[in-house]
Coordinates of C-alpha atoms (C1' of nucleotides) in Angstrom, one line a residue:
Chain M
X17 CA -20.9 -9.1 34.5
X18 CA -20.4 -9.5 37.9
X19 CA -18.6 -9.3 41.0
X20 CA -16.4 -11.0 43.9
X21 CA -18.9 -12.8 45.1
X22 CA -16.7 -13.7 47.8
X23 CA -16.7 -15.4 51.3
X24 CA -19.8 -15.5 52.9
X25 CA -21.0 -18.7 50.9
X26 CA -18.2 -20.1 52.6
X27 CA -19.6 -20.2 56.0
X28 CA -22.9 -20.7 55.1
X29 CA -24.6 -24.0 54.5
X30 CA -27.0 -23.8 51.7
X31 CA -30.5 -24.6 52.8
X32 CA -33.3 -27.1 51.3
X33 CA -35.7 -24.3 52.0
X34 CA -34.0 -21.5 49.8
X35 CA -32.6 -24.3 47.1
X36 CA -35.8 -23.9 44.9
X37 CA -35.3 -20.1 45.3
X38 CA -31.5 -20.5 44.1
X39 CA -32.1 -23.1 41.1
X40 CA -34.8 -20.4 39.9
X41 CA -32.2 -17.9 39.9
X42 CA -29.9 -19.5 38.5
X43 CA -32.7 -20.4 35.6
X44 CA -33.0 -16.6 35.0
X45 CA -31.1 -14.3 32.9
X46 CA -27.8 -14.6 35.0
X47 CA -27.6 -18.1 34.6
X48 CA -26.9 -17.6 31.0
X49 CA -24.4 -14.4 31.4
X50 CA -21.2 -15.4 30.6
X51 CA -19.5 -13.0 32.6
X52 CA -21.0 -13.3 35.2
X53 CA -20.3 -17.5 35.3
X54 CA -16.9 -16.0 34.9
X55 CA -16.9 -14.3 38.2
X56 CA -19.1 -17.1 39.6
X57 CA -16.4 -19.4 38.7
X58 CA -13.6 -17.7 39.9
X59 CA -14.5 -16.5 43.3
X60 CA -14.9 -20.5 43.6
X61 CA -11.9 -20.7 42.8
X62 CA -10.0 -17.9 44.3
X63 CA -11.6 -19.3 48.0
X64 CA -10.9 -22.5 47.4
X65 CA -7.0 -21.6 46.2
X66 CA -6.6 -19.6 49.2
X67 CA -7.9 -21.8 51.9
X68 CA -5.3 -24.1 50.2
X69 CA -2.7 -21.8 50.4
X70 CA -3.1 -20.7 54.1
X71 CA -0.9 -23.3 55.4
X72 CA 1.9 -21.9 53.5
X73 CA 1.3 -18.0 54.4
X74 CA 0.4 -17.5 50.8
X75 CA -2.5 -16.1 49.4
X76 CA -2.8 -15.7 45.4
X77 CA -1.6 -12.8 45.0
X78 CA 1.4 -13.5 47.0
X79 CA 1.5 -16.9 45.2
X80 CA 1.5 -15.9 42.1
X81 CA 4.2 -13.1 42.9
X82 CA 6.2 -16.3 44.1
X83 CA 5.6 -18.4 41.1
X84 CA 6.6 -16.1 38.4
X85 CA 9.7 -14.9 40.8
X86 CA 10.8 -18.4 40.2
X87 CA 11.2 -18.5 36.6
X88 CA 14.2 -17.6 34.8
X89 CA 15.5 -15.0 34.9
X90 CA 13.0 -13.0 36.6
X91 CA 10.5 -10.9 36.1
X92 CA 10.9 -6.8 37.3
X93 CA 8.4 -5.2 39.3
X94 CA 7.2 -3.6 36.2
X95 CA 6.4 -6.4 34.5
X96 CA 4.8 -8.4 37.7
X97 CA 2.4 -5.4 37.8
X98 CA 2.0 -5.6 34.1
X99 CA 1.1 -9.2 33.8
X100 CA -0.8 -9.9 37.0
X101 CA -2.7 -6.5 36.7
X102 CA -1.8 -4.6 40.3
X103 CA -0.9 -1.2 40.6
X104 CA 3.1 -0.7 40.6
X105 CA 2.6 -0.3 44.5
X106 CA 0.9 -3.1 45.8
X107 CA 3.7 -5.4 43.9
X108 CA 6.0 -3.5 46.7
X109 CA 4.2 -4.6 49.6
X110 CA 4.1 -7.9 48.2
X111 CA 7.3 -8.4 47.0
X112 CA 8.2 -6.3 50.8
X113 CA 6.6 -9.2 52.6
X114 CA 8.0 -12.2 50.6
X115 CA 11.4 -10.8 50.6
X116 CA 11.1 -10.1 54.5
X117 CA 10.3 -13.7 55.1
X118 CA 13.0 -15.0 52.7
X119 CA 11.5 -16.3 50.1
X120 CA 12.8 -14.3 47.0
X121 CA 15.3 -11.4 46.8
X122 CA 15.3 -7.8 44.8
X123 CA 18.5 -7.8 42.5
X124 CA 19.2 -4.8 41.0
X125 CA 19.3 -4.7 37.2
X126 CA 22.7 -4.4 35.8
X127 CA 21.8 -3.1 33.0
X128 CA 18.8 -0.4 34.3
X129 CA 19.4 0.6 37.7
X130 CA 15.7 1.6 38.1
X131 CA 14.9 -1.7 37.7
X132 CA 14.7 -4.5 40.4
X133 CA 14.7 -8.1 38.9
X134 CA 12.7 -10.3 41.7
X135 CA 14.3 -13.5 41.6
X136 CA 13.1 -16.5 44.5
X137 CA 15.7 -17.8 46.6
X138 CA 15.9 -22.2 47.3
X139 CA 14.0 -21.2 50.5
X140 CA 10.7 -20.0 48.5
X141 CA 11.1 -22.8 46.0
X142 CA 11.3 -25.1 48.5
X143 CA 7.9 -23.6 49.8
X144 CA 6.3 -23.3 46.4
X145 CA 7.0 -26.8 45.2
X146 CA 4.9 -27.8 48.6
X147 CA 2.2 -25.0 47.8
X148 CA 1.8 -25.6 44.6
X149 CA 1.2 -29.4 45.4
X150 CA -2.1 -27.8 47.5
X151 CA -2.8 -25.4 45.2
X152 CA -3.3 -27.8 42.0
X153 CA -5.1 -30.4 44.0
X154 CA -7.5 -27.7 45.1
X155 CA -7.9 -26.4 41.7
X156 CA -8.9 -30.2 40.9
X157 CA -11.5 -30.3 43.5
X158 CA -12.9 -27.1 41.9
X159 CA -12.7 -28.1 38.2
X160 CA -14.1 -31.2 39.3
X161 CA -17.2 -30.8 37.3
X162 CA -15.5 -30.7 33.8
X163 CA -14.0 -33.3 31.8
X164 CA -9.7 -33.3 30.7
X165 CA -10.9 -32.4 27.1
X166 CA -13.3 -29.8 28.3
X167 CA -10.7 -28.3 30.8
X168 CA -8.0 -27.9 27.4
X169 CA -10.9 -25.9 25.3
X170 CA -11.7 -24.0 28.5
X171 CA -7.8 -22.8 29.1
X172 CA -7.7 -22.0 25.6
X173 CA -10.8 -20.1 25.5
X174 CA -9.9 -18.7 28.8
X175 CA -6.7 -17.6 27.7
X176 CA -7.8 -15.8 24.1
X177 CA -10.0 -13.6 26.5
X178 CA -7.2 -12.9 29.5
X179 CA -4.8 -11.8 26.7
X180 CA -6.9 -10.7 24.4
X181 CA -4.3 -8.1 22.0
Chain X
X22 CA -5.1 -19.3 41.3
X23 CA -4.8 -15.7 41.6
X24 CA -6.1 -12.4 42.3
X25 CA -8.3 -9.1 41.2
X26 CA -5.9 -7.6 39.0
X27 CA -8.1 -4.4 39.4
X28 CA -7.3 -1.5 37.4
X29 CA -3.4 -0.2 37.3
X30 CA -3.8 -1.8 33.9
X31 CA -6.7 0.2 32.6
X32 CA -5.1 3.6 33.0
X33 CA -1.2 1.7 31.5
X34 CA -0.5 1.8 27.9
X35 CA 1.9 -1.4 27.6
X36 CA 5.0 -0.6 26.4
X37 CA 7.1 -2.4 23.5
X38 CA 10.1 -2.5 25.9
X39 CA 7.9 -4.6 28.4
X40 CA 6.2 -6.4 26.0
X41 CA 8.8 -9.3 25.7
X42 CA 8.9 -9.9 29.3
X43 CA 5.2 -10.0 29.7
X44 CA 5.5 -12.4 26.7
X45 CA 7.6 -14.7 28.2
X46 CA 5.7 -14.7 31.6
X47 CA 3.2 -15.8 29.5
X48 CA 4.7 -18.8 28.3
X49 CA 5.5 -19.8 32.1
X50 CA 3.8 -21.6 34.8
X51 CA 1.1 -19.3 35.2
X52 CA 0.0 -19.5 31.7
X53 CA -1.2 -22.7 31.9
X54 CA -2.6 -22.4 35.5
X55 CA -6.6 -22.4 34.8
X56 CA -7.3 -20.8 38.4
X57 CA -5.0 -17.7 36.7
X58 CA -6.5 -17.8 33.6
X59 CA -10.0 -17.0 34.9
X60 CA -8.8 -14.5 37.6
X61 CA -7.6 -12.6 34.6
X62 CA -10.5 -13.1 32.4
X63 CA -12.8 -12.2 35.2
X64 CA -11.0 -9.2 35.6
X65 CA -11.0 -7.9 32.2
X66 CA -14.2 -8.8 32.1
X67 CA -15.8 -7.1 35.2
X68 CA -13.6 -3.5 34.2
X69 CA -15.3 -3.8 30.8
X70 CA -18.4 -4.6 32.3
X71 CA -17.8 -1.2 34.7
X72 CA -17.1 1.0 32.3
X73 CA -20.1 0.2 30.4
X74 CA -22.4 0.1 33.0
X75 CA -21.0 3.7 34.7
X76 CA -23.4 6.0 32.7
X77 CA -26.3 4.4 34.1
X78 CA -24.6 4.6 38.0
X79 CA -24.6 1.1 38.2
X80 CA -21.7 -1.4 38.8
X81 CA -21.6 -5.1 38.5
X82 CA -23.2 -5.8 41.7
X83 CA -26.0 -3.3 41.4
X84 CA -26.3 -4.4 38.3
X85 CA -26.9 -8.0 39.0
X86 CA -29.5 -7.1 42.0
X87 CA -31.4 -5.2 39.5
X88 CA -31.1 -7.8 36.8
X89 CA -32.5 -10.5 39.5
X90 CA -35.0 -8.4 40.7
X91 CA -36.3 -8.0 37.1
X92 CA -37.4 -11.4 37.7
X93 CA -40.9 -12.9 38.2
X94 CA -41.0 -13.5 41.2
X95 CA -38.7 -11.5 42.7
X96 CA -36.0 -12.8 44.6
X97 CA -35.3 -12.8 48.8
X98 CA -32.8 -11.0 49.9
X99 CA -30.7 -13.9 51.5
X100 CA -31.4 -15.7 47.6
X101 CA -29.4 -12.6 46.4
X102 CA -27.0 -13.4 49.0
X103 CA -26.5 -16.8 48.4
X104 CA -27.0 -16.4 44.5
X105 CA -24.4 -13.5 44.2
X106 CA -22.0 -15.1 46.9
X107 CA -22.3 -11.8 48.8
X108 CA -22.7 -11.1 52.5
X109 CA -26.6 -10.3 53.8
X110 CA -25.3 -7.2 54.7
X111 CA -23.7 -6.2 51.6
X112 CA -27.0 -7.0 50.0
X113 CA -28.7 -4.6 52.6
X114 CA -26.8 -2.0 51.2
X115 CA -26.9 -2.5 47.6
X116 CA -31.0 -2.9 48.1
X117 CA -31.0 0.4 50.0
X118 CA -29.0 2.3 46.9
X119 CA -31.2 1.0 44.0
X120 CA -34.6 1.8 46.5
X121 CA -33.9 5.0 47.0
X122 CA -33.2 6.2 43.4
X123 CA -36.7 4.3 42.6
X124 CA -35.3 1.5 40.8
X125 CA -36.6 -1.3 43.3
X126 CA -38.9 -1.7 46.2
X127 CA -38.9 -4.0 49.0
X128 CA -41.7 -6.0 49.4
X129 CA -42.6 -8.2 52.5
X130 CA -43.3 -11.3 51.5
X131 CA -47.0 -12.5 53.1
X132 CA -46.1 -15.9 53.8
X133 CA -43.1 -14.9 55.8
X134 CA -42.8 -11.4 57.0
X135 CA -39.1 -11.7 57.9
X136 CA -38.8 -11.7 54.2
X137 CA -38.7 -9.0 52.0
X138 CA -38.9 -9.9 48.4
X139 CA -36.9 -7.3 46.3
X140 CA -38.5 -6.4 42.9
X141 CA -37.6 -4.1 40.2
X142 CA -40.0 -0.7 39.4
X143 CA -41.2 0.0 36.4
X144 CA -38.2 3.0 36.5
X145 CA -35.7 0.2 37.3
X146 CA -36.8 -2.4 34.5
X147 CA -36.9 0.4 32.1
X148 CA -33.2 1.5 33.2
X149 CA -31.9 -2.4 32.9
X150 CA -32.9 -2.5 29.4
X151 CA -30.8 0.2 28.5
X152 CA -27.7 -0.8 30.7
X153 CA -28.4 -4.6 29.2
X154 CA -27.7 -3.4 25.8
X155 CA -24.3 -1.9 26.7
X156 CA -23.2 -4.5 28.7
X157 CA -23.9 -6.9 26.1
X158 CA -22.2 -5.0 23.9
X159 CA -19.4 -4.8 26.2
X160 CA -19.2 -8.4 26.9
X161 CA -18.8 -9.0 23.1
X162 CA -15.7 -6.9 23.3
X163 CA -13.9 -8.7 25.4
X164 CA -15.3 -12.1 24.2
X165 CA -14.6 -11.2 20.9
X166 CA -11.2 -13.8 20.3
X167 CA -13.7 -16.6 21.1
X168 CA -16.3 -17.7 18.5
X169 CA -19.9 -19.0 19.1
X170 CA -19.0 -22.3 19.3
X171 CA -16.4 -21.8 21.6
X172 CA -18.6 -19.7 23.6
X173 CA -21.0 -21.8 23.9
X174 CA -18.8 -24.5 25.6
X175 CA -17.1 -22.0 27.5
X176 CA -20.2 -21.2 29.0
X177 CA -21.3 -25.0 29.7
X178 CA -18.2 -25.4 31.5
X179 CA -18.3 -22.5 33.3
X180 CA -21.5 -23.5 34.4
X181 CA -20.2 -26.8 35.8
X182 CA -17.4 -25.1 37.9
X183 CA -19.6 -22.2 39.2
X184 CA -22.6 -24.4 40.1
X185 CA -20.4 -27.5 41.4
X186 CA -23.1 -29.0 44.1
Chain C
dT14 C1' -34.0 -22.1 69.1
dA15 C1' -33.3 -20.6 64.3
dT16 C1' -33.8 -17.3 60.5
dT17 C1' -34.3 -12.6 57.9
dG18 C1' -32.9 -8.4 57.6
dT19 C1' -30.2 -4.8 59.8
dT20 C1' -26.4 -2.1 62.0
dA21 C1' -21.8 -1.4 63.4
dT22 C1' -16.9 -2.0 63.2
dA23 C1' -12.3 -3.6 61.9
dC24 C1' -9.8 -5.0 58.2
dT25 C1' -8.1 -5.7 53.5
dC26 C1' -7.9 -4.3 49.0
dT27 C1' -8.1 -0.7 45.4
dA28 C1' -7.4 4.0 43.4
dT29 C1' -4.6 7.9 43.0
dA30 C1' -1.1 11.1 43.5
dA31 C1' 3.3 12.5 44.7
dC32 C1' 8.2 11.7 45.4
dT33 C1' 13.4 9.6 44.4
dA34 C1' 16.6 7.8 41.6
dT35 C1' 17.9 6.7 37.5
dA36 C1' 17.5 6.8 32.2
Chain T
dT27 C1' 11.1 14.3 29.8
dA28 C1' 10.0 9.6 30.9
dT29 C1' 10.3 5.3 33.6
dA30 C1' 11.0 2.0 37.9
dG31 C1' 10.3 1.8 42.3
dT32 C1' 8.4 3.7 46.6
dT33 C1' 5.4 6.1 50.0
dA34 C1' 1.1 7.9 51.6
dT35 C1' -3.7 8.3 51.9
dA36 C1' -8.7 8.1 50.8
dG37 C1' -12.1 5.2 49.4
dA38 C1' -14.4 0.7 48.2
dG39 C1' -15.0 -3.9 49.4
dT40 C1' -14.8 -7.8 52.8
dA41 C1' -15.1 -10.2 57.4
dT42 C1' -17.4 -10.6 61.7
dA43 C1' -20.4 -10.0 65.4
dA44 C1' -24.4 -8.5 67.4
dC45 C1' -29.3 -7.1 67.4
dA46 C1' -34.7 -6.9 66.6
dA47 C1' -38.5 -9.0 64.5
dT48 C1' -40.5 -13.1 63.2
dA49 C1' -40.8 -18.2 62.6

DNA sequence: TATTGTTATACTCTATAACTATA
DNA sequence: TATAGTTATAGAGTATAACAATA
């Protein structure tokens, strides 16, 4: 188990000289730890999703906020924090920034006045049909490596451990 | 692709009331969105990993410079870097920590004395078996809805995307 | 001139608690 | 009394640049 692993590697160009040091590494015990291929993985793919989504102003956290916003009906703040695993206040500075910009709207619950249904308006659909065009083409790039019948077992896998009940 | 989805969750007993609207979040576009999927995974994973490894005063990334310097030889710190995706200077700082409770040294390297090759004490090798244990134990936890043969390939393919050269 | 390790600093993200308005 | 959303703030993690020692 392991770690962010994040942006450095990206502007660093891996050397010759340390690549024998690296493949011995990866040999070693960490090369077998599955979580730690986990976070491997998915700082991979978190970089290469947000360098995707730059263009847009998005990042995946503000993506995936967008995404589920444009389902229907909507999710509540509650259940954004719930399901993408944020603290109840950081899905109001996100939700603060995406609304400011136009892209998706706080209704108010009819029938819970607490509640705020966050709903995306044609503007941020328009913008996520183009993100998620660059999003899915880089996840391509990243999943590059496995085969279509691989990539179904993985998701499945994948998904028994993200919702594991 | 997505995000951290750190800890609100750990402290959050979900609620029945929410539990139909995670549900059908579920079944949405981000349900099927790999990149998500093993944000989420990663994240249950690394809390899991956390927790277990907090009675020893290690996290996942001093855990993973201890588990690497365990090796024979010991690794560089710029392999670390590269290896764990982590800034030089993070390393420096993670390297500092485990040295001064006695659980690695830094040793300059005689071929290059710009390098200093990081290798666990006897202390820190006998402290890594003990944290191994419960972070294996930990990891079958949360890889407990998968079964060997699943694992297996789930770790083959994770391999692919986290080692893409 | 380039690389390893190091220090320093600004920034983003995360953790936590308290507050308000509704229920 | 409990929940949804919000605000505030401290701490951890990340991004970036610069520096000394060595190659």
């Amino acid at each position: 188990m392991v770690v962010m692993f994040m942006s450095w590697y990206d502007r660093c160009v891996a050397e010759d000289a340390r690549a024998e040091g690296i493949e011995r590494l990866r040999a070693g015990a960490l090369g077998d730890d599955l979580s730690f291929l986990l976070a491997r993985a998915n700082a991979l793919s978190l970089s290469a999703g947000n360098a995707a989504l730059r263009p847009f102003g998005l990042k995946a956290r503000s993506y995936s906020v967008l995404v589920l916003s444009a389902e229907e009906p909507g999710p509540s703040q509650r259940e954004l924090a719930e399901f993408l695993r944020l603290d109840p206040s950081q899905i109001v500075a996100l939700v603060d920034d995406l609304q400011s910009r136009g892209l998706l709207e706080r209704q108010p619950a009819p029938a819970d006045r607490r509640t705020n249904v966050v709903a995306a308006t044609s503007a941020g659909r328009a913008l996520l049909r183009r993100a998620q065009r660059a999003a899915r083409a880089a996840e391509q790039t990243v999943h590059a490596g496995v085969t279509d019948d691989e990539r179904m077992l993985l998701a499945e896998a994948l998904r028994r451990i993200a919702f594991l009940d």
